[in-house]
Coordinates of C-alpha atoms and ligand atoms in Angstrom, one line a residue:
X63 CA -6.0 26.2 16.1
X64 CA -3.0 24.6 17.0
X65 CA -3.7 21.2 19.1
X66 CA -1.4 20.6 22.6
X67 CA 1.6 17.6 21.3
X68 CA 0.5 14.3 21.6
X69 CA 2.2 11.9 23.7
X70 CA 5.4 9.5 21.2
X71 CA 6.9 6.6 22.4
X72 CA 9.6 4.3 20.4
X73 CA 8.7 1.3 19.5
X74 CA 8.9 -1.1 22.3
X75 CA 7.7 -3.0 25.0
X76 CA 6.8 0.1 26.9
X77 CA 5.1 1.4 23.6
X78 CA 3.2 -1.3 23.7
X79 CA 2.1 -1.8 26.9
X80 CA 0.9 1.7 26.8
X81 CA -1.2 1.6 23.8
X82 CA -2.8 -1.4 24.7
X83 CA -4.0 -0.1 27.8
X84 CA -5.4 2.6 26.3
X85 CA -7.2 0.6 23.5
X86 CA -8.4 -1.5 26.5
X87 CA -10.3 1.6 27.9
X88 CA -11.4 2.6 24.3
X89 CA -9.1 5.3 23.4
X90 CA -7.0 5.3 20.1
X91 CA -3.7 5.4 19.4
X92 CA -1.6 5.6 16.4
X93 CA 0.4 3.2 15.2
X94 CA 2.8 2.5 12.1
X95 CA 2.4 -0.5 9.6
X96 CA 3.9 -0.9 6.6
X97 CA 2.0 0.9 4.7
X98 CA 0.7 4.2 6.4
X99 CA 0.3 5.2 9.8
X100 CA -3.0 3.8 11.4
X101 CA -5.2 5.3 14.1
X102 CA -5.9 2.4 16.2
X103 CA -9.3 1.2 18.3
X104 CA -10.9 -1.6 19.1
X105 CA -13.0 -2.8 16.5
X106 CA -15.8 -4.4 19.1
X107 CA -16.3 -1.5 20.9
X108 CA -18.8 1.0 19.2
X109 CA -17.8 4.0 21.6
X110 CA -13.7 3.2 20.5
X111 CA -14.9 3.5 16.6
X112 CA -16.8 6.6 17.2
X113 CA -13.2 8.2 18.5
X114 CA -11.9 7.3 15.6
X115 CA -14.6 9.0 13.4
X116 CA -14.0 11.6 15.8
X117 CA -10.7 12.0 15.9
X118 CA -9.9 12.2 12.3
X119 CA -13.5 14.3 11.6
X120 CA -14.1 11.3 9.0
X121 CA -18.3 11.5 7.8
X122 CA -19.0 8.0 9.1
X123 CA -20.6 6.9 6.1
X124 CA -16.9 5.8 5.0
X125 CA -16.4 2.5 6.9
X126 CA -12.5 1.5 8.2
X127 CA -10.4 -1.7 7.4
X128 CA -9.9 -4.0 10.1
X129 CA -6.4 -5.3 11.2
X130 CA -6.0 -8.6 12.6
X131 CA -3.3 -10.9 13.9
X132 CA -3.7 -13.6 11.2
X133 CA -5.8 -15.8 8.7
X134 CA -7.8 -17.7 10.8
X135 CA -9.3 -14.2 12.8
X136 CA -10.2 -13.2 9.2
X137 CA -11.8 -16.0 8.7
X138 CA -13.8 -15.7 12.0
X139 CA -14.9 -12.1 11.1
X140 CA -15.7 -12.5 6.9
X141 CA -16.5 -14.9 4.8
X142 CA -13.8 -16.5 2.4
X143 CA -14.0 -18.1 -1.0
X144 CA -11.1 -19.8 -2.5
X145 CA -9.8 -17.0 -4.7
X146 CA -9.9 -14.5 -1.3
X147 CA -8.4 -17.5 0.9
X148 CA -5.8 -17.8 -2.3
X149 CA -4.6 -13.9 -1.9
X150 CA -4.4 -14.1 1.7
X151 CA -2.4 -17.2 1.9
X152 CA 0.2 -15.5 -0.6
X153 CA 0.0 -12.3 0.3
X154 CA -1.0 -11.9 3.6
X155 CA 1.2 -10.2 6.1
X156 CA 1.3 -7.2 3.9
X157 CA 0.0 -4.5 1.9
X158 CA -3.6 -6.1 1.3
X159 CA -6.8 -5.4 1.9
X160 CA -9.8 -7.5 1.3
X161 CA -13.4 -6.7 1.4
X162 CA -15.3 -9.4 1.6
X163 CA -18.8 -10.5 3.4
X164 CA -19.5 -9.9 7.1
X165 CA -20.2 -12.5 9.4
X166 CA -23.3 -11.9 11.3
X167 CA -21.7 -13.0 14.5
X168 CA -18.4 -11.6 14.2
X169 CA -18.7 -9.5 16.7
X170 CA -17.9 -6.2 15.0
X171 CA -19.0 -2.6 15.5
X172 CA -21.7 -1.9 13.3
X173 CA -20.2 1.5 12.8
X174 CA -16.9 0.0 11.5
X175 CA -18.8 -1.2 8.2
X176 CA -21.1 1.8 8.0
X177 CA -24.0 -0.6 7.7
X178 CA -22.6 -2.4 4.6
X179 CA -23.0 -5.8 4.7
X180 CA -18.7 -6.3 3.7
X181 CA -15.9 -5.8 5.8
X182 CA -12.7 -4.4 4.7
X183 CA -9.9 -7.0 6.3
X184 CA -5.7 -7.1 6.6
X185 CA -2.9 -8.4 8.1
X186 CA -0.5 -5.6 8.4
X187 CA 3.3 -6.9 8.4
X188 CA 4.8 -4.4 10.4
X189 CA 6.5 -5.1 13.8
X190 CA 4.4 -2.5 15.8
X191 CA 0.5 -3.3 14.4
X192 CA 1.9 -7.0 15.0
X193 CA 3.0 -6.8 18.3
X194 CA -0.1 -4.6 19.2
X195 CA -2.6 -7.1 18.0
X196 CA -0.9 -9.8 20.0
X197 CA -0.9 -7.8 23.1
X198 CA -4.7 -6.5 22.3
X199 CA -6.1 -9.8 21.4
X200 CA -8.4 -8.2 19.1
X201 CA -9.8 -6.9 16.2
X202 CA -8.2 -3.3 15.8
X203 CA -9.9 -0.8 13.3
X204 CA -7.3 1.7 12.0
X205 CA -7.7 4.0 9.4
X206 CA -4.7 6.3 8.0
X207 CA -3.8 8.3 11.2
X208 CA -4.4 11.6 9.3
X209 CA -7.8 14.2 9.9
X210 CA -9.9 13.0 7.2
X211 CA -9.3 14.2 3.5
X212 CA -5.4 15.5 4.7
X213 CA -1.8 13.9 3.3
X214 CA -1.9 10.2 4.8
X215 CA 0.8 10.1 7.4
X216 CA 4.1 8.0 6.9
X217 CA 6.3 9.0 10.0
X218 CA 5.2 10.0 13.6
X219 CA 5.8 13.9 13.3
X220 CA 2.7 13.8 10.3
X221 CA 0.9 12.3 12.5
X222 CA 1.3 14.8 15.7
X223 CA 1.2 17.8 12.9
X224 CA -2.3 16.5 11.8
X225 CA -4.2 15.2 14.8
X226 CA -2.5 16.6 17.4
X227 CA -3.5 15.7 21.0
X228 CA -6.8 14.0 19.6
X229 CA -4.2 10.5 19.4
X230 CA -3.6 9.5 23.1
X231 CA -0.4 8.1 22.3
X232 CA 1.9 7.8 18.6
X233 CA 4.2 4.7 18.7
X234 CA 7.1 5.9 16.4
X235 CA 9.1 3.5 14.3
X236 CA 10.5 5.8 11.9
X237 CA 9.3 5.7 8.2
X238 CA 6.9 3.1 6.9
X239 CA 8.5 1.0 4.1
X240 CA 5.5 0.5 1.7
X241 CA 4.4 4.4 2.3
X242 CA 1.1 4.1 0.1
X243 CA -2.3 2.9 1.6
X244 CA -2.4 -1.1 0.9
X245 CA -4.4 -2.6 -2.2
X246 CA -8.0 -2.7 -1.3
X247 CA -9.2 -6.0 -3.7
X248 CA -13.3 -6.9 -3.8
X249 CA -14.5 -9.9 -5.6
X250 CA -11.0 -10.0 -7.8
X251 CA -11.3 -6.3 -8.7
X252 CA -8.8 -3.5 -7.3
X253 CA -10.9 -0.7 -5.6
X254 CA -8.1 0.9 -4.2
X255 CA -4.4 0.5 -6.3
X256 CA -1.8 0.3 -3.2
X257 CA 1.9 -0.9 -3.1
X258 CA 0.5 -4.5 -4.4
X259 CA 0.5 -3.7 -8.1
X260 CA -2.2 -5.4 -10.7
X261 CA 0.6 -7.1 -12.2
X262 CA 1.9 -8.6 -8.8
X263 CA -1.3 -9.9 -8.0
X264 CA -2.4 -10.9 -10.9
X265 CA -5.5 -8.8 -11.2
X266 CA -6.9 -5.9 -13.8
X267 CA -5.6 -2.7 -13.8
X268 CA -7.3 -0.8 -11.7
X269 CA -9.4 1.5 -13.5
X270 CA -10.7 5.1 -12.5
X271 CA -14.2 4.2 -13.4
X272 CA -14.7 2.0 -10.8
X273 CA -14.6 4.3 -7.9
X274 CA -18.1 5.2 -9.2
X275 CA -19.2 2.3 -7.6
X276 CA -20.7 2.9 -4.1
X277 CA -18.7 -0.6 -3.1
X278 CA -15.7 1.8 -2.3
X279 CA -17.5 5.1 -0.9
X280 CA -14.1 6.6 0.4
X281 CA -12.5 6.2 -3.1
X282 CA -15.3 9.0 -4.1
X283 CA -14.0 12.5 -2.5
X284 CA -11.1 14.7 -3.6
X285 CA -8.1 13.1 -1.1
X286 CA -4.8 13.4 -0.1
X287 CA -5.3 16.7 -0.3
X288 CA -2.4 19.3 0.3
X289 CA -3.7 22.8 1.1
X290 CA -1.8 24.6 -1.9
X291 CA -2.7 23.9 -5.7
X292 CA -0.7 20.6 -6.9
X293 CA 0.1 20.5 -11.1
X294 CA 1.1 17.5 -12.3
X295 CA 3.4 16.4 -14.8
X296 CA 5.5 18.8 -14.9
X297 CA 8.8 18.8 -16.0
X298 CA 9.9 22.6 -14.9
X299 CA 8.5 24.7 -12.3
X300 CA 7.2 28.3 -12.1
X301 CA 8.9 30.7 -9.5
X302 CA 6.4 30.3 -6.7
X303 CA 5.9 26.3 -7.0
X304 CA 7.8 23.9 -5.2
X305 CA 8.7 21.4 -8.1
X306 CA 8.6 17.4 -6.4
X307 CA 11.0 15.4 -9.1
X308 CA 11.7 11.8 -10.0
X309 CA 14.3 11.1 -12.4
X310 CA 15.6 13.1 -14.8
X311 CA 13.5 15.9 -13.7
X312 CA 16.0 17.3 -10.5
X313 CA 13.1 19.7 -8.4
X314 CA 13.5 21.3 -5.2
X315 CA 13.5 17.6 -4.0
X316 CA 13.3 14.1 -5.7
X317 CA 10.9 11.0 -4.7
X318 CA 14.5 9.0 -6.9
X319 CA 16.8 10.5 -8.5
X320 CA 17.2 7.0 -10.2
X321 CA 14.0 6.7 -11.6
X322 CA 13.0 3.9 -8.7
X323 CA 9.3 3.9 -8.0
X324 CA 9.4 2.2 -4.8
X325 CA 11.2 4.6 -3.5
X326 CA 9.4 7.0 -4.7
X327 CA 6.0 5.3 -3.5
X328 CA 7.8 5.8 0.3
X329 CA 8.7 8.9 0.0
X330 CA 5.8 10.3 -2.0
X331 CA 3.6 11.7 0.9
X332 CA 6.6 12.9 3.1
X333 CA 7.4 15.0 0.0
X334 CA 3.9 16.3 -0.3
X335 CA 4.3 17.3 3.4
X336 CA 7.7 19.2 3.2
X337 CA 5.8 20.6 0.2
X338 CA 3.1 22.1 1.6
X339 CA 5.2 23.4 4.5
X340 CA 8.1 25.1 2.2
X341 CA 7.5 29.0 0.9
X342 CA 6.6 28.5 -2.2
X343 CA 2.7 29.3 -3.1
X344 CA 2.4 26.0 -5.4
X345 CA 3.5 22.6 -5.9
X346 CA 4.3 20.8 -8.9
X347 CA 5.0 17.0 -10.0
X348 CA 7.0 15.5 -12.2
X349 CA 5.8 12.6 -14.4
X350 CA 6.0 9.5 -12.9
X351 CA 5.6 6.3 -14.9
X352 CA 2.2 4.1 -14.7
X353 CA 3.4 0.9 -14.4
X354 CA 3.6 -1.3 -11.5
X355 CA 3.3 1.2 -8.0
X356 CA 3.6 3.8 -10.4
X357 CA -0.3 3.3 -11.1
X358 CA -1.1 4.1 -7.3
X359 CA 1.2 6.7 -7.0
X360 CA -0.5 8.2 -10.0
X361 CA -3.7 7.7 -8.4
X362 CA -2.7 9.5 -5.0
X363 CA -1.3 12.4 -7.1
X364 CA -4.7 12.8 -9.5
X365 CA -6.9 12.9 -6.1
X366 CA -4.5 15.4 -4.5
X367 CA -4.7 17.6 -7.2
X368 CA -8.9 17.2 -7.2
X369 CA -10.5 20.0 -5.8
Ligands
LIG1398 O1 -2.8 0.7 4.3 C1 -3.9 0.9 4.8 O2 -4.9 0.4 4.3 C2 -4.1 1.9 5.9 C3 -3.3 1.3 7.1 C4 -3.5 2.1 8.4 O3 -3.8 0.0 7.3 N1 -5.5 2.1 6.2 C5 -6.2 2.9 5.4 O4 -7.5 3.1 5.9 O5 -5.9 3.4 4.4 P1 -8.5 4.2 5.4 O6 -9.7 4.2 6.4 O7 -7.8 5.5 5.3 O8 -9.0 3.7 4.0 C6 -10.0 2.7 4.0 C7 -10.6 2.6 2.7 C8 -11.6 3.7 2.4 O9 -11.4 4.1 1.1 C9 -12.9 2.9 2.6 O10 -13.9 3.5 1.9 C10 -12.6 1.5 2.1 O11 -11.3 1.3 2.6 N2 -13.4 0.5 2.7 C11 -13.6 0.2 4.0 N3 -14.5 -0.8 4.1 C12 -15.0 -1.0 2.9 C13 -16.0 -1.9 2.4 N4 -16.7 -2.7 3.1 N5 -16.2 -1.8 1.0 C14 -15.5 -1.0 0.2 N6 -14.6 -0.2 0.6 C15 -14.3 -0.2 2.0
LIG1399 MG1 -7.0 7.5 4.6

């Protein structure tokens, strides 16, 4: 069961050098962004995406987002209209995502898109994914560098514990800032609700109905799943539940004690981590607001507790 530990390096030029090397023979690595951890390939190569499907045991009828260096290698790879251009101009490095139509020449594994005729596209912020796509000079697919349907991974060691030796290499820069998956936006509608809240991009609310739609097909399946049973608002635990606060509510550990959803947005996964690995047989929540990120932490936590 247990995988042989994966090779980390710090961030760095040494990092660096390694993982692009490997990319440049088709392997994947895992890197951090500001968001989540990412499982790293090259996005031309068909035999680097299917190691990615691989690696993570994702069913590869759930296409990945595509990282690039900036703007204008979006633009080569999708198709823009002037409300996309206008999100990616303001927000853009960061937490977005944007699905938007393929270019026919854009050189892309067909398997990244799962046939779909969109592409899912960002501009992570973070130093590493930045300094990687530099180096790489290419498109890089990365999905959450967690096996598929697990806790998304927000520090190096969640990464090792969940993919073990299947990651040829994890660059560690410590925590990621954001710690929820980015906003996934399609035709001005959130698929996905990430650290970009409705109100900050000036969108709808996301709603639960729309991941009906076949437009996000990953957005479908129970997620984020911890292996123990996860009850949520809860504002005091039962003996054998680990009890995950915010606020007022104390638990056997806080996401804020001062009632700060972006902190608890980082710190969300990591506590569903330490919470599946404490004694306790159970884990509960306590209620977290809906506003702003509270709306996509809400969303994690609903799909964790699917089974
Ligand atoms: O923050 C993030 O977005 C992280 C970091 C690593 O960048 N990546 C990430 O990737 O969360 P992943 O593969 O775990 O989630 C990608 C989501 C899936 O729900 C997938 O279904 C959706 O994006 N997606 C990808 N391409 C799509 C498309 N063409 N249309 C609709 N949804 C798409
Ligand atoms: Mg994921």
């Amino acid at each position: 069961m247990a995988d042989p530990a994966p090779r980390i390096l710090p961030y760095g030029e040494a990092a660096i050098a390694e993982a692009t090397a490997a990319i440049a023979h088709g392997d994947v690595v895992a890197t951090p962004t500001e968001t989540v951890y990412g499982l790293a390939g090259d996005a031309t190569r068909s035999d680097a995406v299917a190691a990615i499907y691989a690696a993570k045991g994702r069913p590869s009828f759930n296409p990945l987002i595509v990282h690039v260096a900036d703007l204008a290698a979006a633009e080569r790879i999708a198709v823009f209209d002037d409300r996309a251009r206008g999100l990616a101009t303001r927000f853009w490095p960061g937490p977005l995502t944007l699905v938007l139509p393929l270019r026919a020449d854009a050189g892309i594994a067909r398997a990244v898109t799962a046939g779909l005729d969109t592409i899912a596209l960002r501009v992570p912020g973070h130093r590493a994914m930045q300094a990687l796509l530099a180096a790489c000079g290419r498109p890089l697919a990365a999905p959450s560098a967690n096996a598929s349907n697990a806790i998304s991974p927000t520090r190096a060691e969640h990464v090792a514990a969940s993919l073990g030796a299947r990651v040829a290499l994890i660059i560690d820069d410590g925590a990621c800032a954001a710690g929820l998956e980015s906003t996934i936006v399609h035709d001005g509608v959130i698929l996905r609700p990430g650290p970009l809240s409705s109100e900050a991009l000036g969108l709808p609310a996301f709603r639960v109905e729309t991941e009906g739609e076949i437009t996000a097909p990953g957005q479908l399946a129970s997620h984020y799943a911890p292996r123990k049973p996860l009850r949520l608002d809860v504002a005091s635990r039962k003996s054998d539940e680990w009890l995950i606060g915010f606020g007022e509510v104390m638990g056997d550990a806080t996401l804020s004690a001062s009632g700060d959803l972006i902190e608890a947005a980082a710190k969300l996964f990591d506590a569903l981590h330490r919470a599946d690995a404490s004694d306790r047989a159970g884990i509960a929540v306590a209620p977290i607001p809906d506003h702003g990120i509270g709306a996509a932490i809400n969303d994690r936590l609903r799909r964790a507790a699917h089974r």
